[in-house]
Short mmCIF file of C-alpha atoms (C1' of nucleotides) in Angstrom, two decimals:
data_model
loop_
_atom_site.label_atom_id
_atom_site.label_comp_id
_atom_site.label_asym_id
_atom_site.label_seq_id
_atom_site.Cartn_x
_atom_site.Cartn_y
_atom_site.Cartn_z
CA UNK A 11 -7.36 -13.23 24.90
CA UNK A 12 -6.34 -16.40 26.60
CA UNK A 13 -2.73 -15.91 26.79
CA UNK A 14 -2.25 -19.54 26.34
CA UNK A 15 -0.73 -19.14 29.88
CA UNK A 16 2.87 -19.66 30.07
CA UNK A 17 3.03 -17.95 26.66
CA UNK A 18 6.75 -18.71 26.13
CA UNK A 19 7.56 -21.96 27.49
CA UNK A 20 4.52 -23.59 25.69
CA UNK A 21 5.53 -25.82 23.00
CA UNK A 22 3.32 -24.52 20.21
CA UNK A 23 3.96 -20.94 21.26
CA UNK A 24 2.93 -18.10 18.83
CA UNK A 25 3.71 -14.42 19.75
CA UNK A 26 0.59 -12.73 20.91
CA UNK A 27 0.57 -10.08 17.93
CA UNK A 28 0.56 -12.98 15.43
CA UNK A 29 -2.30 -14.62 17.32
CA UNK A 30 -4.23 -11.33 17.09
CA UNK A 31 -3.35 -11.23 13.32
CA UNK A 32 -4.73 -14.75 13.07
CA UNK A 33 -7.86 -13.71 14.47
CA UNK A 34 -8.26 -10.74 12.28
CA UNK A 35 -7.43 -12.76 9.27
CA UNK A 36 -10.02 -15.43 10.30
CA UNK A 37 -12.71 -12.59 10.66
CA UNK A 38 -11.65 -11.47 7.21
CA UNK A 39 -11.93 -14.83 5.58
CA UNK A 40 -15.41 -15.25 7.17
CA UNK A 41 -16.46 -12.07 5.79
CA UNK A 42 -17.35 -10.63 9.33
CA UNK A 43 -14.94 -7.78 8.18
CA UNK A 44 -16.14 -6.85 4.59
CA UNK A 45 -13.95 -4.68 2.17
CA UNK A 46 -14.23 -1.15 2.97
CA UNK A 47 -15.45 -1.82 6.56
CA UNK A 48 -14.14 0.17 9.52
CA UNK A 49 -12.48 -1.95 12.12
CA UNK A 50 -12.83 -1.56 15.90
CA UNK A 51 -10.39 1.10 16.87
CA UNK A 52 -7.18 0.16 18.37
CA UNK A 53 -7.89 0.78 22.04
CA UNK A 54 -11.28 -1.10 21.63
CA UNK A 55 -9.65 -4.12 20.14
CA UNK A 56 -7.00 -4.18 22.75
CA UNK A 57 -9.71 -4.17 25.48
CA UNK A 58 -11.78 -6.70 23.79
CA UNK A 59 -8.83 -9.13 23.46
CA UNK A 60 -7.16 -8.21 26.78
CA UNK A 61 -3.80 -7.22 25.29
CA UNK A 62 -2.19 -3.96 25.16
CA UNK A 63 -2.73 -1.38 22.29
CA UNK A 64 1.04 -1.84 21.20
CA UNK A 65 0.24 -5.46 20.45
CA UNK A 66 -2.72 -4.65 18.35
CA UNK A 67 -0.76 -2.11 16.57
CA UNK A 68 2.05 -4.71 15.74
CA UNK A 69 -0.54 -7.08 14.28
CA UNK A 70 -2.38 -4.36 12.27
CA UNK A 71 1.02 -3.03 10.97
CA UNK A 72 1.62 -6.58 9.46
CA UNK A 73 -2.02 -6.73 7.85
CA UNK A 74 -1.51 -3.19 6.50
CA UNK A 75 1.92 -4.30 5.08
CA UNK A 76 0.03 -6.93 3.20
CA UNK A 77 -2.49 -4.60 1.86
CA UNK A 78 -5.15 -6.31 3.57
CA UNK A 79 -5.89 -3.16 5.83
CA UNK A 80 -5.60 0.52 5.43
CA UNK A 81 -5.18 3.22 7.97
CA UNK A 82 -6.23 6.51 8.03
CA UNK A 83 -4.98 8.97 10.76
CA UNK A 84 -7.86 10.48 12.84
CA UNK A 85 -10.45 7.92 11.08
CA UNK A 86 -9.56 4.59 11.75
CA UNK A 87 -8.46 1.40 10.42
CA UNK A 88 -10.49 -0.22 7.33
CA UNK A 89 -10.57 -3.38 5.16
CA UNK A 90 -8.67 -2.78 1.89
CA UNK A 91 -10.80 -2.52 -1.26
CA UNK A 92 -9.85 -3.04 -4.85
CA UNK A 93 -9.76 0.69 -5.98
CA UNK A 94 -8.88 1.70 -9.36
CA UNK A 95 -5.40 2.86 -7.82
CA UNK A 96 -4.86 -0.62 -6.47
CA UNK A 97 -5.76 -2.28 -9.70
CA UNK A 98 -3.36 0.02 -11.48
CA UNK A 99 -0.37 -0.10 -8.96
CA UNK A 100 -0.54 -3.64 -7.77
CA UNK A 101 -2.29 -5.77 -10.39
CA UNK A 102 -1.40 -4.24 -13.63
CA UNK A 103 2.11 -3.95 -14.47
CA UNK A 104 1.76 -3.21 -18.10
CA UNK A 105 3.00 0.27 -18.80
CA UNK A 106 3.31 2.41 -21.65
CA UNK A 107 6.92 2.71 -22.89
CA UNK A 108 6.77 6.37 -22.09
CA UNK A 109 6.24 5.30 -18.45
CA UNK A 110 2.63 5.90 -18.03
CA UNK A 111 0.31 3.36 -16.59
CA UNK A 112 -2.96 3.14 -18.05
CA UNK A 113 -6.17 1.32 -17.04
CA UNK A 114 -7.31 -0.95 -20.04
CA UNK A 115 -10.70 -0.93 -21.60
CA UNK A 116 -12.30 -4.34 -22.04
CA UNK A 117 -14.36 -5.82 -24.54
CA UNK A 118 -15.77 -9.39 -23.61
CA UNK A 119 -15.63 -11.90 -26.46
CA UNK A 120 -17.39 -14.94 -24.74
CA UNK A 121 -18.81 -15.92 -21.33
CA UNK A 122 -19.76 -19.38 -20.54
CA UNK A 123 -19.81 -22.27 -18.23
CA UNK A 124 -17.99 -25.63 -18.92
CA UNK A 125 -16.53 -28.65 -17.80
CA UNK A 126 -13.12 -27.88 -16.34
CA UNK A 127 -9.86 -29.11 -17.95
CA UNK A 128 -7.12 -30.75 -16.18
CA UNK A 129 -5.18 -27.84 -16.28
CA UNK A 130 -7.75 -25.57 -14.81
CA UNK A 131 -8.47 -28.24 -12.10
CA UNK A 132 -4.76 -28.07 -11.26
CA UNK A 133 -4.64 -24.17 -11.39
CA UNK A 134 -7.89 -23.80 -9.29
CA UNK A 135 -7.57 -26.80 -7.12
CA UNK A 136 -10.87 -28.17 -8.32
CA UNK A 137 -12.15 -31.80 -7.84
CA UNK A 138 -12.66 -33.97 -11.01
CA UNK A 139 -16.18 -32.97 -12.50
CA UNK A 140 -15.72 -29.25 -11.14
CA UNK A 141 -17.15 -26.71 -13.49
CA UNK A 142 -15.80 -23.41 -14.53
CA UNK A 143 -16.81 -20.34 -16.07
CA UNK A 144 -14.70 -19.00 -18.77
CA UNK A 145 -14.26 -15.51 -19.98
CA UNK A 146 -12.56 -14.28 -23.21
CA UNK A 147 -11.86 -10.67 -23.57
CA UNK A 148 -9.82 -8.19 -25.33
CA UNK A 149 -8.13 -5.17 -23.71
CA UNK A 150 -7.19 -2.07 -25.15
CA UNK A 151 -4.73 0.49 -24.05
CA UNK A 152 -4.87 4.02 -25.81
CA UNK A 153 -7.91 2.30 -27.55
CA UNK A 154 -5.45 -0.34 -29.20
CA UNK A 155 -6.08 -4.01 -28.65
CA UNK A 156 -3.21 -5.08 -26.81
CA UNK A 157 -4.30 -7.94 -24.64
CA UNK A 158 -6.03 -11.24 -25.39
CA UNK A 159 -7.11 -12.65 -22.12
CA UNK A 160 -8.70 -16.03 -21.07
CA UNK A 161 -9.95 -16.34 -17.45
CA UNK A 162 -11.20 -19.34 -15.78
CA UNK A 163 -13.35 -19.24 -12.42
CA UNK A 164 -14.51 -21.81 -10.25
CA UNK A 165 -18.38 -22.12 -11.04
CA UNK A 166 -19.23 -22.97 -7.47
CA UNK A 167 -17.87 -19.89 -6.00
CA UNK A 168 -18.93 -17.67 -8.81
CA UNK A 169 -22.44 -19.20 -9.24
CA UNK A 170 -24.61 -17.38 -11.68
CA UNK A 171 -21.73 -15.17 -13.20
CA UNK A 172 -22.27 -17.00 -16.55
CA UNK A 173 -25.73 -15.66 -16.84
CA UNK A 174 -24.75 -11.96 -16.74
CA UNK A 175 -24.74 -10.07 -19.81
CA UNK A 176 -21.18 -9.97 -21.04
CA UNK A 177 -21.37 -6.27 -21.66
CA UNK A 178 -22.23 -5.75 -18.05
CA UNK A 179 -18.78 -7.16 -16.74
CA UNK A 180 -16.81 -4.24 -15.55
CA UNK A 181 -13.40 -3.56 -16.44
CA UNK A 182 -11.86 -4.06 -13.15
CA UNK A 183 -13.20 -7.56 -12.17
CA UNK A 184 -11.66 -7.76 -8.69
CA UNK A 185 -13.81 -5.26 -7.27
CA UNK A 186 -16.65 -6.99 -8.84
CA UNK A 187 -15.73 -10.29 -7.30
CA UNK A 188 -15.71 -8.29 -3.94
CA UNK A 189 -19.20 -6.85 -4.22
CA UNK A 190 -21.11 -9.49 -5.98
CA UNK A 191 -19.44 -12.77 -4.57
CA UNK A 192 -17.73 -11.61 -1.54
CA UNK A 193 -14.36 -12.99 -2.69
CA UNK A 194 -11.52 -10.80 -2.12
CA UNK A 195 -8.30 -11.30 -4.40
CA UNK A 196 -5.43 -10.54 -1.75
CA UNK A 197 -2.73 -11.88 -3.80
CA UNK A 198 -1.55 -13.24 -7.22
CA UNK A 199 1.28 -15.32 -8.78
CA UNK A 200 2.51 -14.59 -12.23
CA UNK A 201 4.47 -16.61 -14.63
CA UNK A 202 5.83 -14.97 -17.73
CA UNK A 203 6.97 -16.24 -20.97
CA UNK A 204 7.43 -15.25 -24.49
CA UNK A 205 5.20 -16.80 -26.96
CA UNK A 206 4.12 -16.45 -30.50
CA UNK A 207 0.83 -15.24 -31.58
CA UNK A 208 -1.68 -17.81 -33.00
CA UNK A 209 -4.19 -17.05 -35.54
CA UNK A 210 -6.68 -16.20 -32.59
CA UNK A 211 -4.33 -13.79 -30.99
CA UNK A 212 -3.48 -12.30 -34.28
CA UNK A 213 -7.07 -11.72 -35.27
CA UNK A 214 -7.97 -10.04 -32.14
CA UNK A 215 -5.02 -7.97 -31.64
CA UNK A 216 -4.83 -6.86 -35.42
CA UNK A 217 -1.08 -8.19 -35.72
CA UNK A 218 0.31 -10.97 -37.88
CA UNK A 219 0.65 -14.60 -36.85
CA UNK A 220 3.93 -15.24 -35.34
CA UNK A 221 4.74 -11.91 -33.68
CA UNK A 222 6.09 -12.36 -30.17
CA UNK A 223 3.62 -11.92 -27.12
CA UNK A 224 4.27 -11.66 -23.57
CA UNK A 225 2.13 -14.44 -21.95
CA UNK A 226 1.12 -13.75 -18.40
CA UNK A 227 -0.22 -16.73 -16.55
CA UNK A 228 -1.87 -15.65 -13.34
CA UNK A 229 -3.49 -17.31 -10.53
CA UNK A 230 -5.34 -14.88 -8.20
CA UNK A 231 -5.56 -16.02 -4.43
CA UNK A 232 -8.24 -15.08 -1.89
CA UNK A 233 -8.11 -15.66 1.95
CA UNK A 234 -6.97 -18.82 3.40
CA UNK A 235 -4.97 -19.42 0.25
CA UNK A 236 -7.86 -20.37 -2.11
CA UNK A 237 -7.35 -19.92 -5.73
CA UNK A 238 -10.12 -17.62 -7.18
CA UNK A 239 -9.17 -17.06 -10.80
CA UNK A 240 -6.78 -18.15 -13.41
CA UNK A 241 -6.23 -16.05 -16.30
CA UNK A 242 -3.94 -16.20 -19.36
CA UNK A 243 -3.08 -12.85 -20.73
CA UNK A 244 -1.18 -12.71 -24.07
CA UNK A 245 0.08 -9.32 -24.73
CA UNK A 246 1.47 -7.34 -27.48
CA UNK A 247 4.41 -5.64 -26.09
CA UNK A 248 5.57 -4.02 -29.04
CA UNK A 249 4.82 -0.44 -27.42
CA UNK A 250 4.28 -1.55 -23.82
CA UNK A 251 6.39 -3.31 -21.24
CA UNK A 252 5.83 -5.29 -17.92
CA UNK A 253 7.25 -3.38 -15.12
CA UNK A 254 8.42 -4.62 -11.81
CA UNK A 255 10.72 -3.90 -8.90
CA UNK A 256 12.96 -6.29 -7.18
CA UNK A 257 12.93 -5.58 -3.40
CA UNK B 14 20.37 13.08 18.53
CA UNK B 15 19.12 16.61 18.53
CA UNK B 16 15.60 16.13 18.87
CA UNK B 17 15.33 19.01 16.55
CA UNK B 18 13.63 20.52 19.55
CA UNK B 19 9.93 21.13 19.07
CA UNK B 20 9.87 17.93 17.04
CA UNK B 21 6.16 18.04 16.04
CA UNK B 22 5.47 21.76 15.47
CA UNK B 23 8.55 22.32 13.33
CA UNK B 24 7.71 22.74 9.75
CA UNK B 25 10.11 20.12 8.28
CA UNK B 26 9.42 17.66 10.99
CA UNK B 27 10.47 14.03 10.52
CA UNK B 28 9.75 11.20 13.08
CA UNK B 29 12.69 10.18 15.29
CA UNK B 30 12.78 6.75 13.93
CA UNK B 31 13.20 8.02 10.36
CA UNK B 32 15.83 10.30 11.22
CA UNK B 33 17.61 7.43 12.65
CA UNK B 34 17.00 5.42 9.71
CA UNK B 35 18.43 8.44 7.57
CA UNK B 36 21.52 8.30 9.70
CA UNK B 37 22.14 4.68 9.23
CA UNK B 38 21.38 4.84 5.47
CA UNK B 39 23.99 7.42 5.20
CA UNK B 40 26.56 5.57 7.03
CA UNK B 41 25.64 2.65 4.71
CA UNK B 42 26.21 4.81 1.70
CA UNK B 43 29.49 6.04 3.08
CA UNK B 44 30.60 2.54 3.45
CA UNK B 45 31.12 3.19 7.08
CA UNK B 46 28.96 0.06 7.70
CA UNK B 47 29.99 -2.63 4.87
CA UNK B 48 28.29 -5.65 3.82
CA UNK B 49 28.51 -8.28 6.29
CA UNK B 50 29.29 -5.91 9.23
CA UNK B 51 28.00 -6.12 12.71
CA UNK B 52 26.27 -2.96 13.74
CA UNK B 53 26.22 -1.73 17.20
CA UNK B 54 23.72 -3.44 19.47
CA UNK B 55 20.35 -1.62 19.82
CA UNK B 56 21.00 -0.45 23.50
CA UNK B 57 24.30 0.75 22.33
CA UNK B 58 22.80 2.69 19.28
CA UNK B 59 20.01 4.03 21.57
CA UNK B 60 22.57 5.36 23.92
CA UNK B 61 24.87 6.92 21.12
CA UNK B 62 21.83 8.67 19.50
CA UNK B 63 19.99 9.60 22.74
CA UNK B 64 16.69 7.91 21.84
CA UNK B 65 15.05 4.86 23.25
CA UNK B 66 15.60 1.44 22.11
CA UNK B 67 12.11 1.22 20.88
CA UNK B 68 12.98 3.93 18.19
CA UNK B 69 16.11 2.34 17.08
CA UNK B 70 14.12 -0.86 16.74
CA UNK B 71 11.57 0.75 14.52
CA UNK B 72 14.18 2.16 12.42
CA UNK B 73 16.04 -1.07 12.14
CA UNK B 74 12.73 -2.93 11.35
CA UNK B 75 12.26 -0.86 8.16
CA UNK B 76 15.82 -1.26 7.07
CA UNK B 77 15.43 -5.06 7.55
CA UNK B 78 12.27 -4.78 5.55
CA UNK B 79 14.05 -3.33 2.74
CA UNK B 80 16.55 -6.06 2.97
CA UNK B 81 19.33 -3.59 3.84
CA UNK B 82 19.95 -5.23 7.22
CA UNK B 83 19.55 -8.73 8.69
CA UNK B 84 18.85 -9.52 12.32
CA UNK B 85 20.09 -12.61 14.06
CA UNK B 86 18.45 -13.16 17.47
CA UNK B 87 21.36 -13.58 20.31
CA UNK B 88 23.91 -12.44 17.78
CA UNK B 89 23.20 -8.88 16.45
CA UNK B 90 22.12 -6.90 13.46
CA UNK B 91 24.38 -7.28 10.26
CA UNK B 92 24.53 -5.21 6.89
CA UNK B 93 23.04 -7.44 4.17
CA UNK B 94 25.30 -9.14 1.86
CA UNK B 95 24.44 -10.74 -1.67
CA UNK B 96 24.52 -14.35 -0.70
CA UNK B 97 23.69 -16.94 -3.25
CA UNK B 98 20.30 -17.20 -1.58
CA UNK B 99 19.56 -13.49 -2.00
CA UNK B 100 20.61 -13.63 -5.60
CA UNK B 101 18.25 -16.62 -6.19
CA UNK B 102 15.25 -15.37 -4.31
CA UNK B 103 15.44 -11.80 -5.01
CA UNK B 104 17.28 -11.10 -8.28
CA UNK B 105 16.72 -14.32 -10.14
CA UNK B 106 13.18 -14.68 -11.11
CA UNK B 107 13.74 -17.22 -13.97
CA UNK B 108 12.39 -20.66 -12.76
CA UNK B 109 12.17 -24.16 -14.21
CA UNK B 110 8.87 -25.02 -15.55
CA UNK B 111 8.71 -27.54 -12.85
CA UNK B 112 9.14 -24.76 -10.29
CA UNK B 113 12.89 -25.23 -9.48
CA UNK B 114 14.96 -22.11 -9.02
CA UNK B 115 18.44 -22.55 -10.49
CA UNK B 116 21.48 -20.59 -10.28
CA UNK B 117 22.68 -20.11 -13.97
CA UNK B 118 26.17 -21.00 -14.88
CA UNK B 119 27.88 -18.13 -16.85
CA UNK B 120 30.27 -17.76 -19.78
CA UNK B 121 31.73 -14.42 -20.54
CA UNK B 122 31.71 -13.69 -24.24
CA UNK B 123 33.40 -10.32 -24.21
CA UNK B 124 34.55 -7.66 -21.77
CA UNK B 125 35.61 -4.07 -22.99
CA UNK B 126 35.65 -0.53 -22.05
CA UNK B 127 33.92 1.81 -24.73
CA UNK B 128 32.43 5.22 -25.22
CA UNK B 129 28.80 5.26 -23.79
CA UNK B 130 25.92 5.36 -26.21
CA UNK B 131 22.85 7.72 -25.38
CA UNK B 132 20.98 4.83 -24.20
CA UNK B 133 23.74 3.88 -21.77
CA UNK B 134 24.07 7.53 -20.51
CA UNK B 135 20.31 7.66 -20.02
CA UNK B 136 20.00 4.51 -18.12
CA UNK B 137 23.00 5.05 -16.00
CA UNK B 138 22.81 8.81 -15.52
CA UNK B 139 26.29 9.47 -17.08
CA UNK B 140 27.43 12.83 -18.56
CA UNK B 141 28.15 12.92 -22.21
CA UNK B 142 31.59 11.45 -22.79
CA UNK B 143 31.27 9.29 -19.88
CA UNK B 144 32.63 5.66 -20.40
CA UNK B 145 31.12 2.28 -19.81
CA UNK B 146 32.41 -1.15 -19.24
CA UNK B 147 30.49 -3.83 -21.47
CA UNK B 148 30.04 -7.36 -20.63
CA UNK B 149 28.38 -9.82 -22.70
CA UNK B 150 27.76 -13.41 -21.44
CA UNK B 151 25.70 -16.46 -21.97
CA UNK B 152 24.13 -18.02 -18.92
CA UNK B 153 23.19 -21.72 -18.74
CA UNK B 154 20.41 -23.35 -16.84
CA UNK B 155 20.71 -27.13 -16.68
CA UNK B 156 23.83 -26.71 -18.76
CA UNK B 157 21.87 -25.30 -21.65
CA UNK B 158 22.44 -21.87 -22.97
CA UNK B 159 19.15 -19.87 -21.94
CA UNK B 160 20.15 -16.19 -21.50
CA UNK B 161 21.95 -13.92 -23.64
CA UNK B 162 23.00 -11.01 -21.62
CA UNK B 163 24.63 -7.58 -22.26
CA UNK B 164 25.63 -5.35 -19.35
CA UNK B 165 26.77 -1.93 -19.19
CA UNK B 166 28.59 -0.52 -16.07
CA UNK B 167 29.79 3.13 -15.51
CA UNK B 168 33.67 2.92 -15.91
CA UNK B 169 34.35 5.48 -13.39
CA UNK B 170 32.65 3.39 -10.54
CA UNK B 171 34.10 0.30 -11.72
CA UNK B 172 37.40 1.37 -12.69
CA UNK B 173 39.92 -1.33 -13.62
CA UNK B 174 37.33 -3.96 -14.30
CA UNK B 175 38.01 -4.10 -17.94
CA UNK B 176 41.25 -5.34 -17.30
CA UNK B 177 40.17 -8.45 -15.43
CA UNK B 178 40.38 -11.91 -17.10
CA UNK B 179 36.87 -12.63 -18.51
CA UNK B 180 37.03 -16.24 -17.16
CA UNK B 181 37.69 -14.62 -13.54
CA UNK B 182 34.28 -12.77 -13.48
CA UNK B 183 32.10 -14.69 -11.12
CA UNK B 184 28.67 -16.03 -11.70
CA UNK B 185 27.00 -13.82 -9.12
CA UNK B 186 28.25 -10.31 -9.96
CA UNK B 187 26.65 -8.32 -7.26
CA UNK B 188 28.57 -9.96 -4.74
CA UNK B 189 31.65 -9.14 -6.75
CA UNK B 190 30.69 -5.56 -7.11
CA UNK B 191 30.50 -5.38 -3.17
CA UNK B 192 33.81 -6.78 -2.31
CA UNK B 193 35.96 -5.27 -5.19
CA UNK B 194 34.18 -1.88 -5.72
CA UNK B 195 32.44 -1.39 -2.61
CA UNK B 196 29.20 -1.03 -4.52
CA UNK B 197 26.08 -2.69 -3.03
CA UNK B 198 23.02 -3.26 -5.30
CA UNK B 199 20.00 -2.68 -3.10
CA UNK B 200 17.28 -2.54 -5.67
CA UNK B 201 16.49 -3.13 -9.02
CA UNK B 202 13.79 -2.18 -11.74
CA UNK B 203 13.06 -4.52 -14.51
CA UNK B 204 11.01 -4.07 -17.71
CA UNK B 205 9.89 -6.99 -19.78
CA UNK B 206 9.02 -7.41 -23.32
CA UNK B 207 8.53 -10.23 -25.85
CA UNK B 208 11.04 -10.03 -28.53
CA UNK B 209 12.37 -12.05 -31.40
CA UNK B 210 15.74 -13.66 -31.49
CA UNK B 211 18.25 -12.16 -34.00
CA UNK B 212 21.02 -14.00 -35.55
CA UNK B 213 23.52 -13.07 -32.50
CA UNK B 214 20.84 -14.56 -30.00
CA UNK B 215 20.21 -17.52 -32.08
CA UNK B 216 23.96 -18.39 -32.64
CA UNK B 217 24.58 -18.09 -28.77
CA UNK B 218 21.45 -19.86 -27.74
CA UNK B 219 21.40 -22.64 -30.11
CA UNK B 220 17.94 -21.93 -31.38
CA UNK B 221 16.50 -20.54 -34.79
CA UNK B 222 16.34 -16.84 -35.78
CA UNK B 223 12.84 -15.54 -35.05
CA UNK B 224 12.05 -17.56 -31.96
CA UNK B 225 10.36 -15.53 -29.26
CA UNK B 226 12.53 -14.43 -26.31
CA UNK B 227 11.74 -12.73 -23.19
CA UNK B 228 13.73 -9.56 -22.76
CA UNK B 229 14.41 -8.35 -19.33
CA UNK B 230 15.78 -4.79 -19.18
CA UNK B 231 17.08 -4.34 -15.54
CA UNK B 232 18.67 -1.25 -13.93
CA UNK B 233 20.29 -1.98 -10.83
CA UNK B 234 20.39 0.61 -8.00
CA UNK B 235 22.82 1.18 -5.05
CA UNK B 236 22.63 3.51 -2.15
CA UNK B 237 21.39 7.14 -2.76
CA UNK B 238 19.51 5.98 -5.70
CA UNK B 239 22.64 5.72 -7.88
CA UNK B 240 22.29 3.41 -11.04
CA UNK B 241 25.03 0.84 -11.04
CA UNK B 242 24.40 -1.54 -13.72
CA UNK B 243 22.27 -1.72 -16.76
CA UNK B 244 21.82 -5.23 -18.26
CA UNK B 245 19.53 -6.55 -20.95
CA UNK B 246 18.98 -10.32 -20.77
CA UNK B 247 17.14 -12.12 -23.62
CA UNK B 248 15.86 -15.40 -22.25
CA UNK B 249 14.66 -18.60 -24.02
CA UNK B 250 11.71 -19.28 -22.20
CA UNK B 251 10.64 -22.49 -23.77
CA UNK B 252 11.39 -24.45 -20.59
CA UNK B 253 11.56 -21.66 -18.16
CA UNK B 254 9.41 -18.77 -16.87
CA UNK B 255 9.81 -15.57 -15.14
CA UNK B 256 8.19 -15.76 -11.68
CA UNK B 257 6.84 -12.97 -9.64
CA UNK B 258 4.29 -12.42 -6.87
CA UNK B 259 1.85 -9.51 -6.76
CA UNK B 260 1.78 -8.40 -3.11
"C1'" DG C 6 26.64 -15.57 32.52
"C1'" DA C 7 26.56 -11.79 29.84
"C1'" DG C 8 24.93 -9.96 25.73
"C1'" DT C 9 21.98 -9.85 21.77
"C1'" DG C 10 17.40 -9.27 19.46
"C1'" DG C 11 12.03 -10.56 20.25
"C1'" DT C 12 7.71 -9.47 22.65
"C1'" DC C 13 4.78 -7.15 25.64
"C1'" DT C 14 3.03 -3.61 28.55
"C1'" DA C 15 1.33 1.17 30.24
"C1'" DG C 16 1.48 5.60 29.81
"C1'" DA C 17 2.48 10.03 27.54
"C1'" DC C 18 1.93 13.43 24.03
"C1'" DC C 19 0.94 14.84 19.24
"C1'" DA C 20 -1.37 15.11 14.73
"C1'" DC C 21 -5.64 14.53 11.91
"C1'" DA C 22 -10.63 14.04 11.02
"C1'" DG C 23 -15.27 14.97 11.91
"C1'" DC C 24 -18.80 16.82 14.58
"C1'" DC D 30 -14.31 18.75 21.57
"C1'" DT D 31 -13.74 13.71 21.12
"C1'" DG D 32 -11.88 9.81 19.25
"C1'" DT D 33 -8.78 8.00 15.95
"C1'" DG D 34 -3.97 6.46 14.44
"C1'" DG D 35 1.28 7.89 14.90
"C1'" DT D 36 5.19 8.62 17.84
"C1'" DC D 37 8.07 7.86 21.67
"C1'" DT D 38 9.74 6.35 26.31
"C1'" DA D 39 10.83 3.18 30.13
"C1'" DG D 40 10.84 -1.06 31.80
"C1'" DA D 41 9.92 -5.90 32.16
"C1'" DC D 42 10.78 -10.79 30.70
"C1'" DC D 43 11.81 -14.40 27.42
"C1'" DA D 44 14.87 -16.65 23.63
"C1'" DC D 45 18.92 -17.49 21.57
"C1'" DT D 46 24.25 -17.36 21.13
"C1'" DC D 47 28.65 -17.76 22.60
"C1'" DG D 48 32.51 -18.09 25.65
#
DNA sequence: GAGTGGTCTAGACCACAGC
DNA sequence: CTGTGGTCTAGACCACTCG
């Protein structure tokens, strides 16, 4: 690595380990390292970049901390993948009131490609005229319909998805995005509100109009901070709750 | 530090830096290090415990990561305190729909000491017969009443609080717990549900009965995993939302 | 200038996985 | 056995803070 000579005095100085981290992040973003891949070993990377193993370790530590990499002692360092566990513990906060986390089943109601609305363009950072693929689905917990969910995906990144058979769409979409479109969701922001069930919600969830629902507005983010998905989930929290830890 | 000789082969081996971390945690729990205190410098601690500075650093790194300590280059390492910033960014997820975080004003409605209910004993891990101090308050954002909040505290830990003048209770309680009762909230678990406003909510929040509210059920945890506070906040999310990041 | 944390290195030994 | 990550050390130099 070019130590950018005079590493410290330089005006736009970044610590070496952050430079290493950036390099790895770039390779992840460019899909040179794909989900599930084994990275070069620490001594190997240290040699390749001309830094000490400790510096590599520190860079990897941060990436592991961000759940982008996974280490296995004796085996190596791997690019993180969306396993069921990760879906369950990181991206699915809805929990049975008894404390059990369950992976919901999904039934796709509709799948289509459309012109984007202003709101979609805002959430997904699309240009005017950008198209979206919309998915509507119902998710069941304990075989009860609990979530009524509308997703919007940027059509340019998920090209062809609209032609898939709705029944083919898997339960855990993020893994699907990874394998079919090479798009890794690494992050998401959720905004929660209490709302009231409309006729549509009521019909799909088997409840009365006007019942309170927990609305989860999520934007899922990929590498380089690119928004990959916007979903609004309206959840019947009569027997479930959204669980989160502060700190 | 006793390297617990044969550090590795020993059956109940813990890495040195975790042992160091445990020692510091114990001293934090015993209030030998109080919020805001300056810790001994890294070289000093290394010498005291007979380990290298790198090991101390790694232990401190973890504690900083858990927001229990704060480092200031050139000054030292301090025990974390509940500043306004921390309240705002770690414990207050309610956000204006325009994206601004606001510190709510509070008006205490009632303050009393009572026999605990089963639910309180469950949430606060109290014995049968344990007493609680209950606080009810309304919190305003932009001078609108938005949150109707009921808190329960274990009376044995907060002895005398019930005799304070309600108007005296500050806005940010966690700092108050720290300074008056030497109890530091280091963690909290929140469970969210959508509920319906009852007459009481409606009266205090100036809305109609039956409107949807976001109910936040929080248990705040101190050192050694001791529950310090249970609060249920019922929030009118018409113009606000609960914001959270997944990873 | 003295002391603090922040970065970086080189090298040692250990624990774990897999051939 | 070899190679991987995990821990630990000792020592260097830098950046920041304060008197």
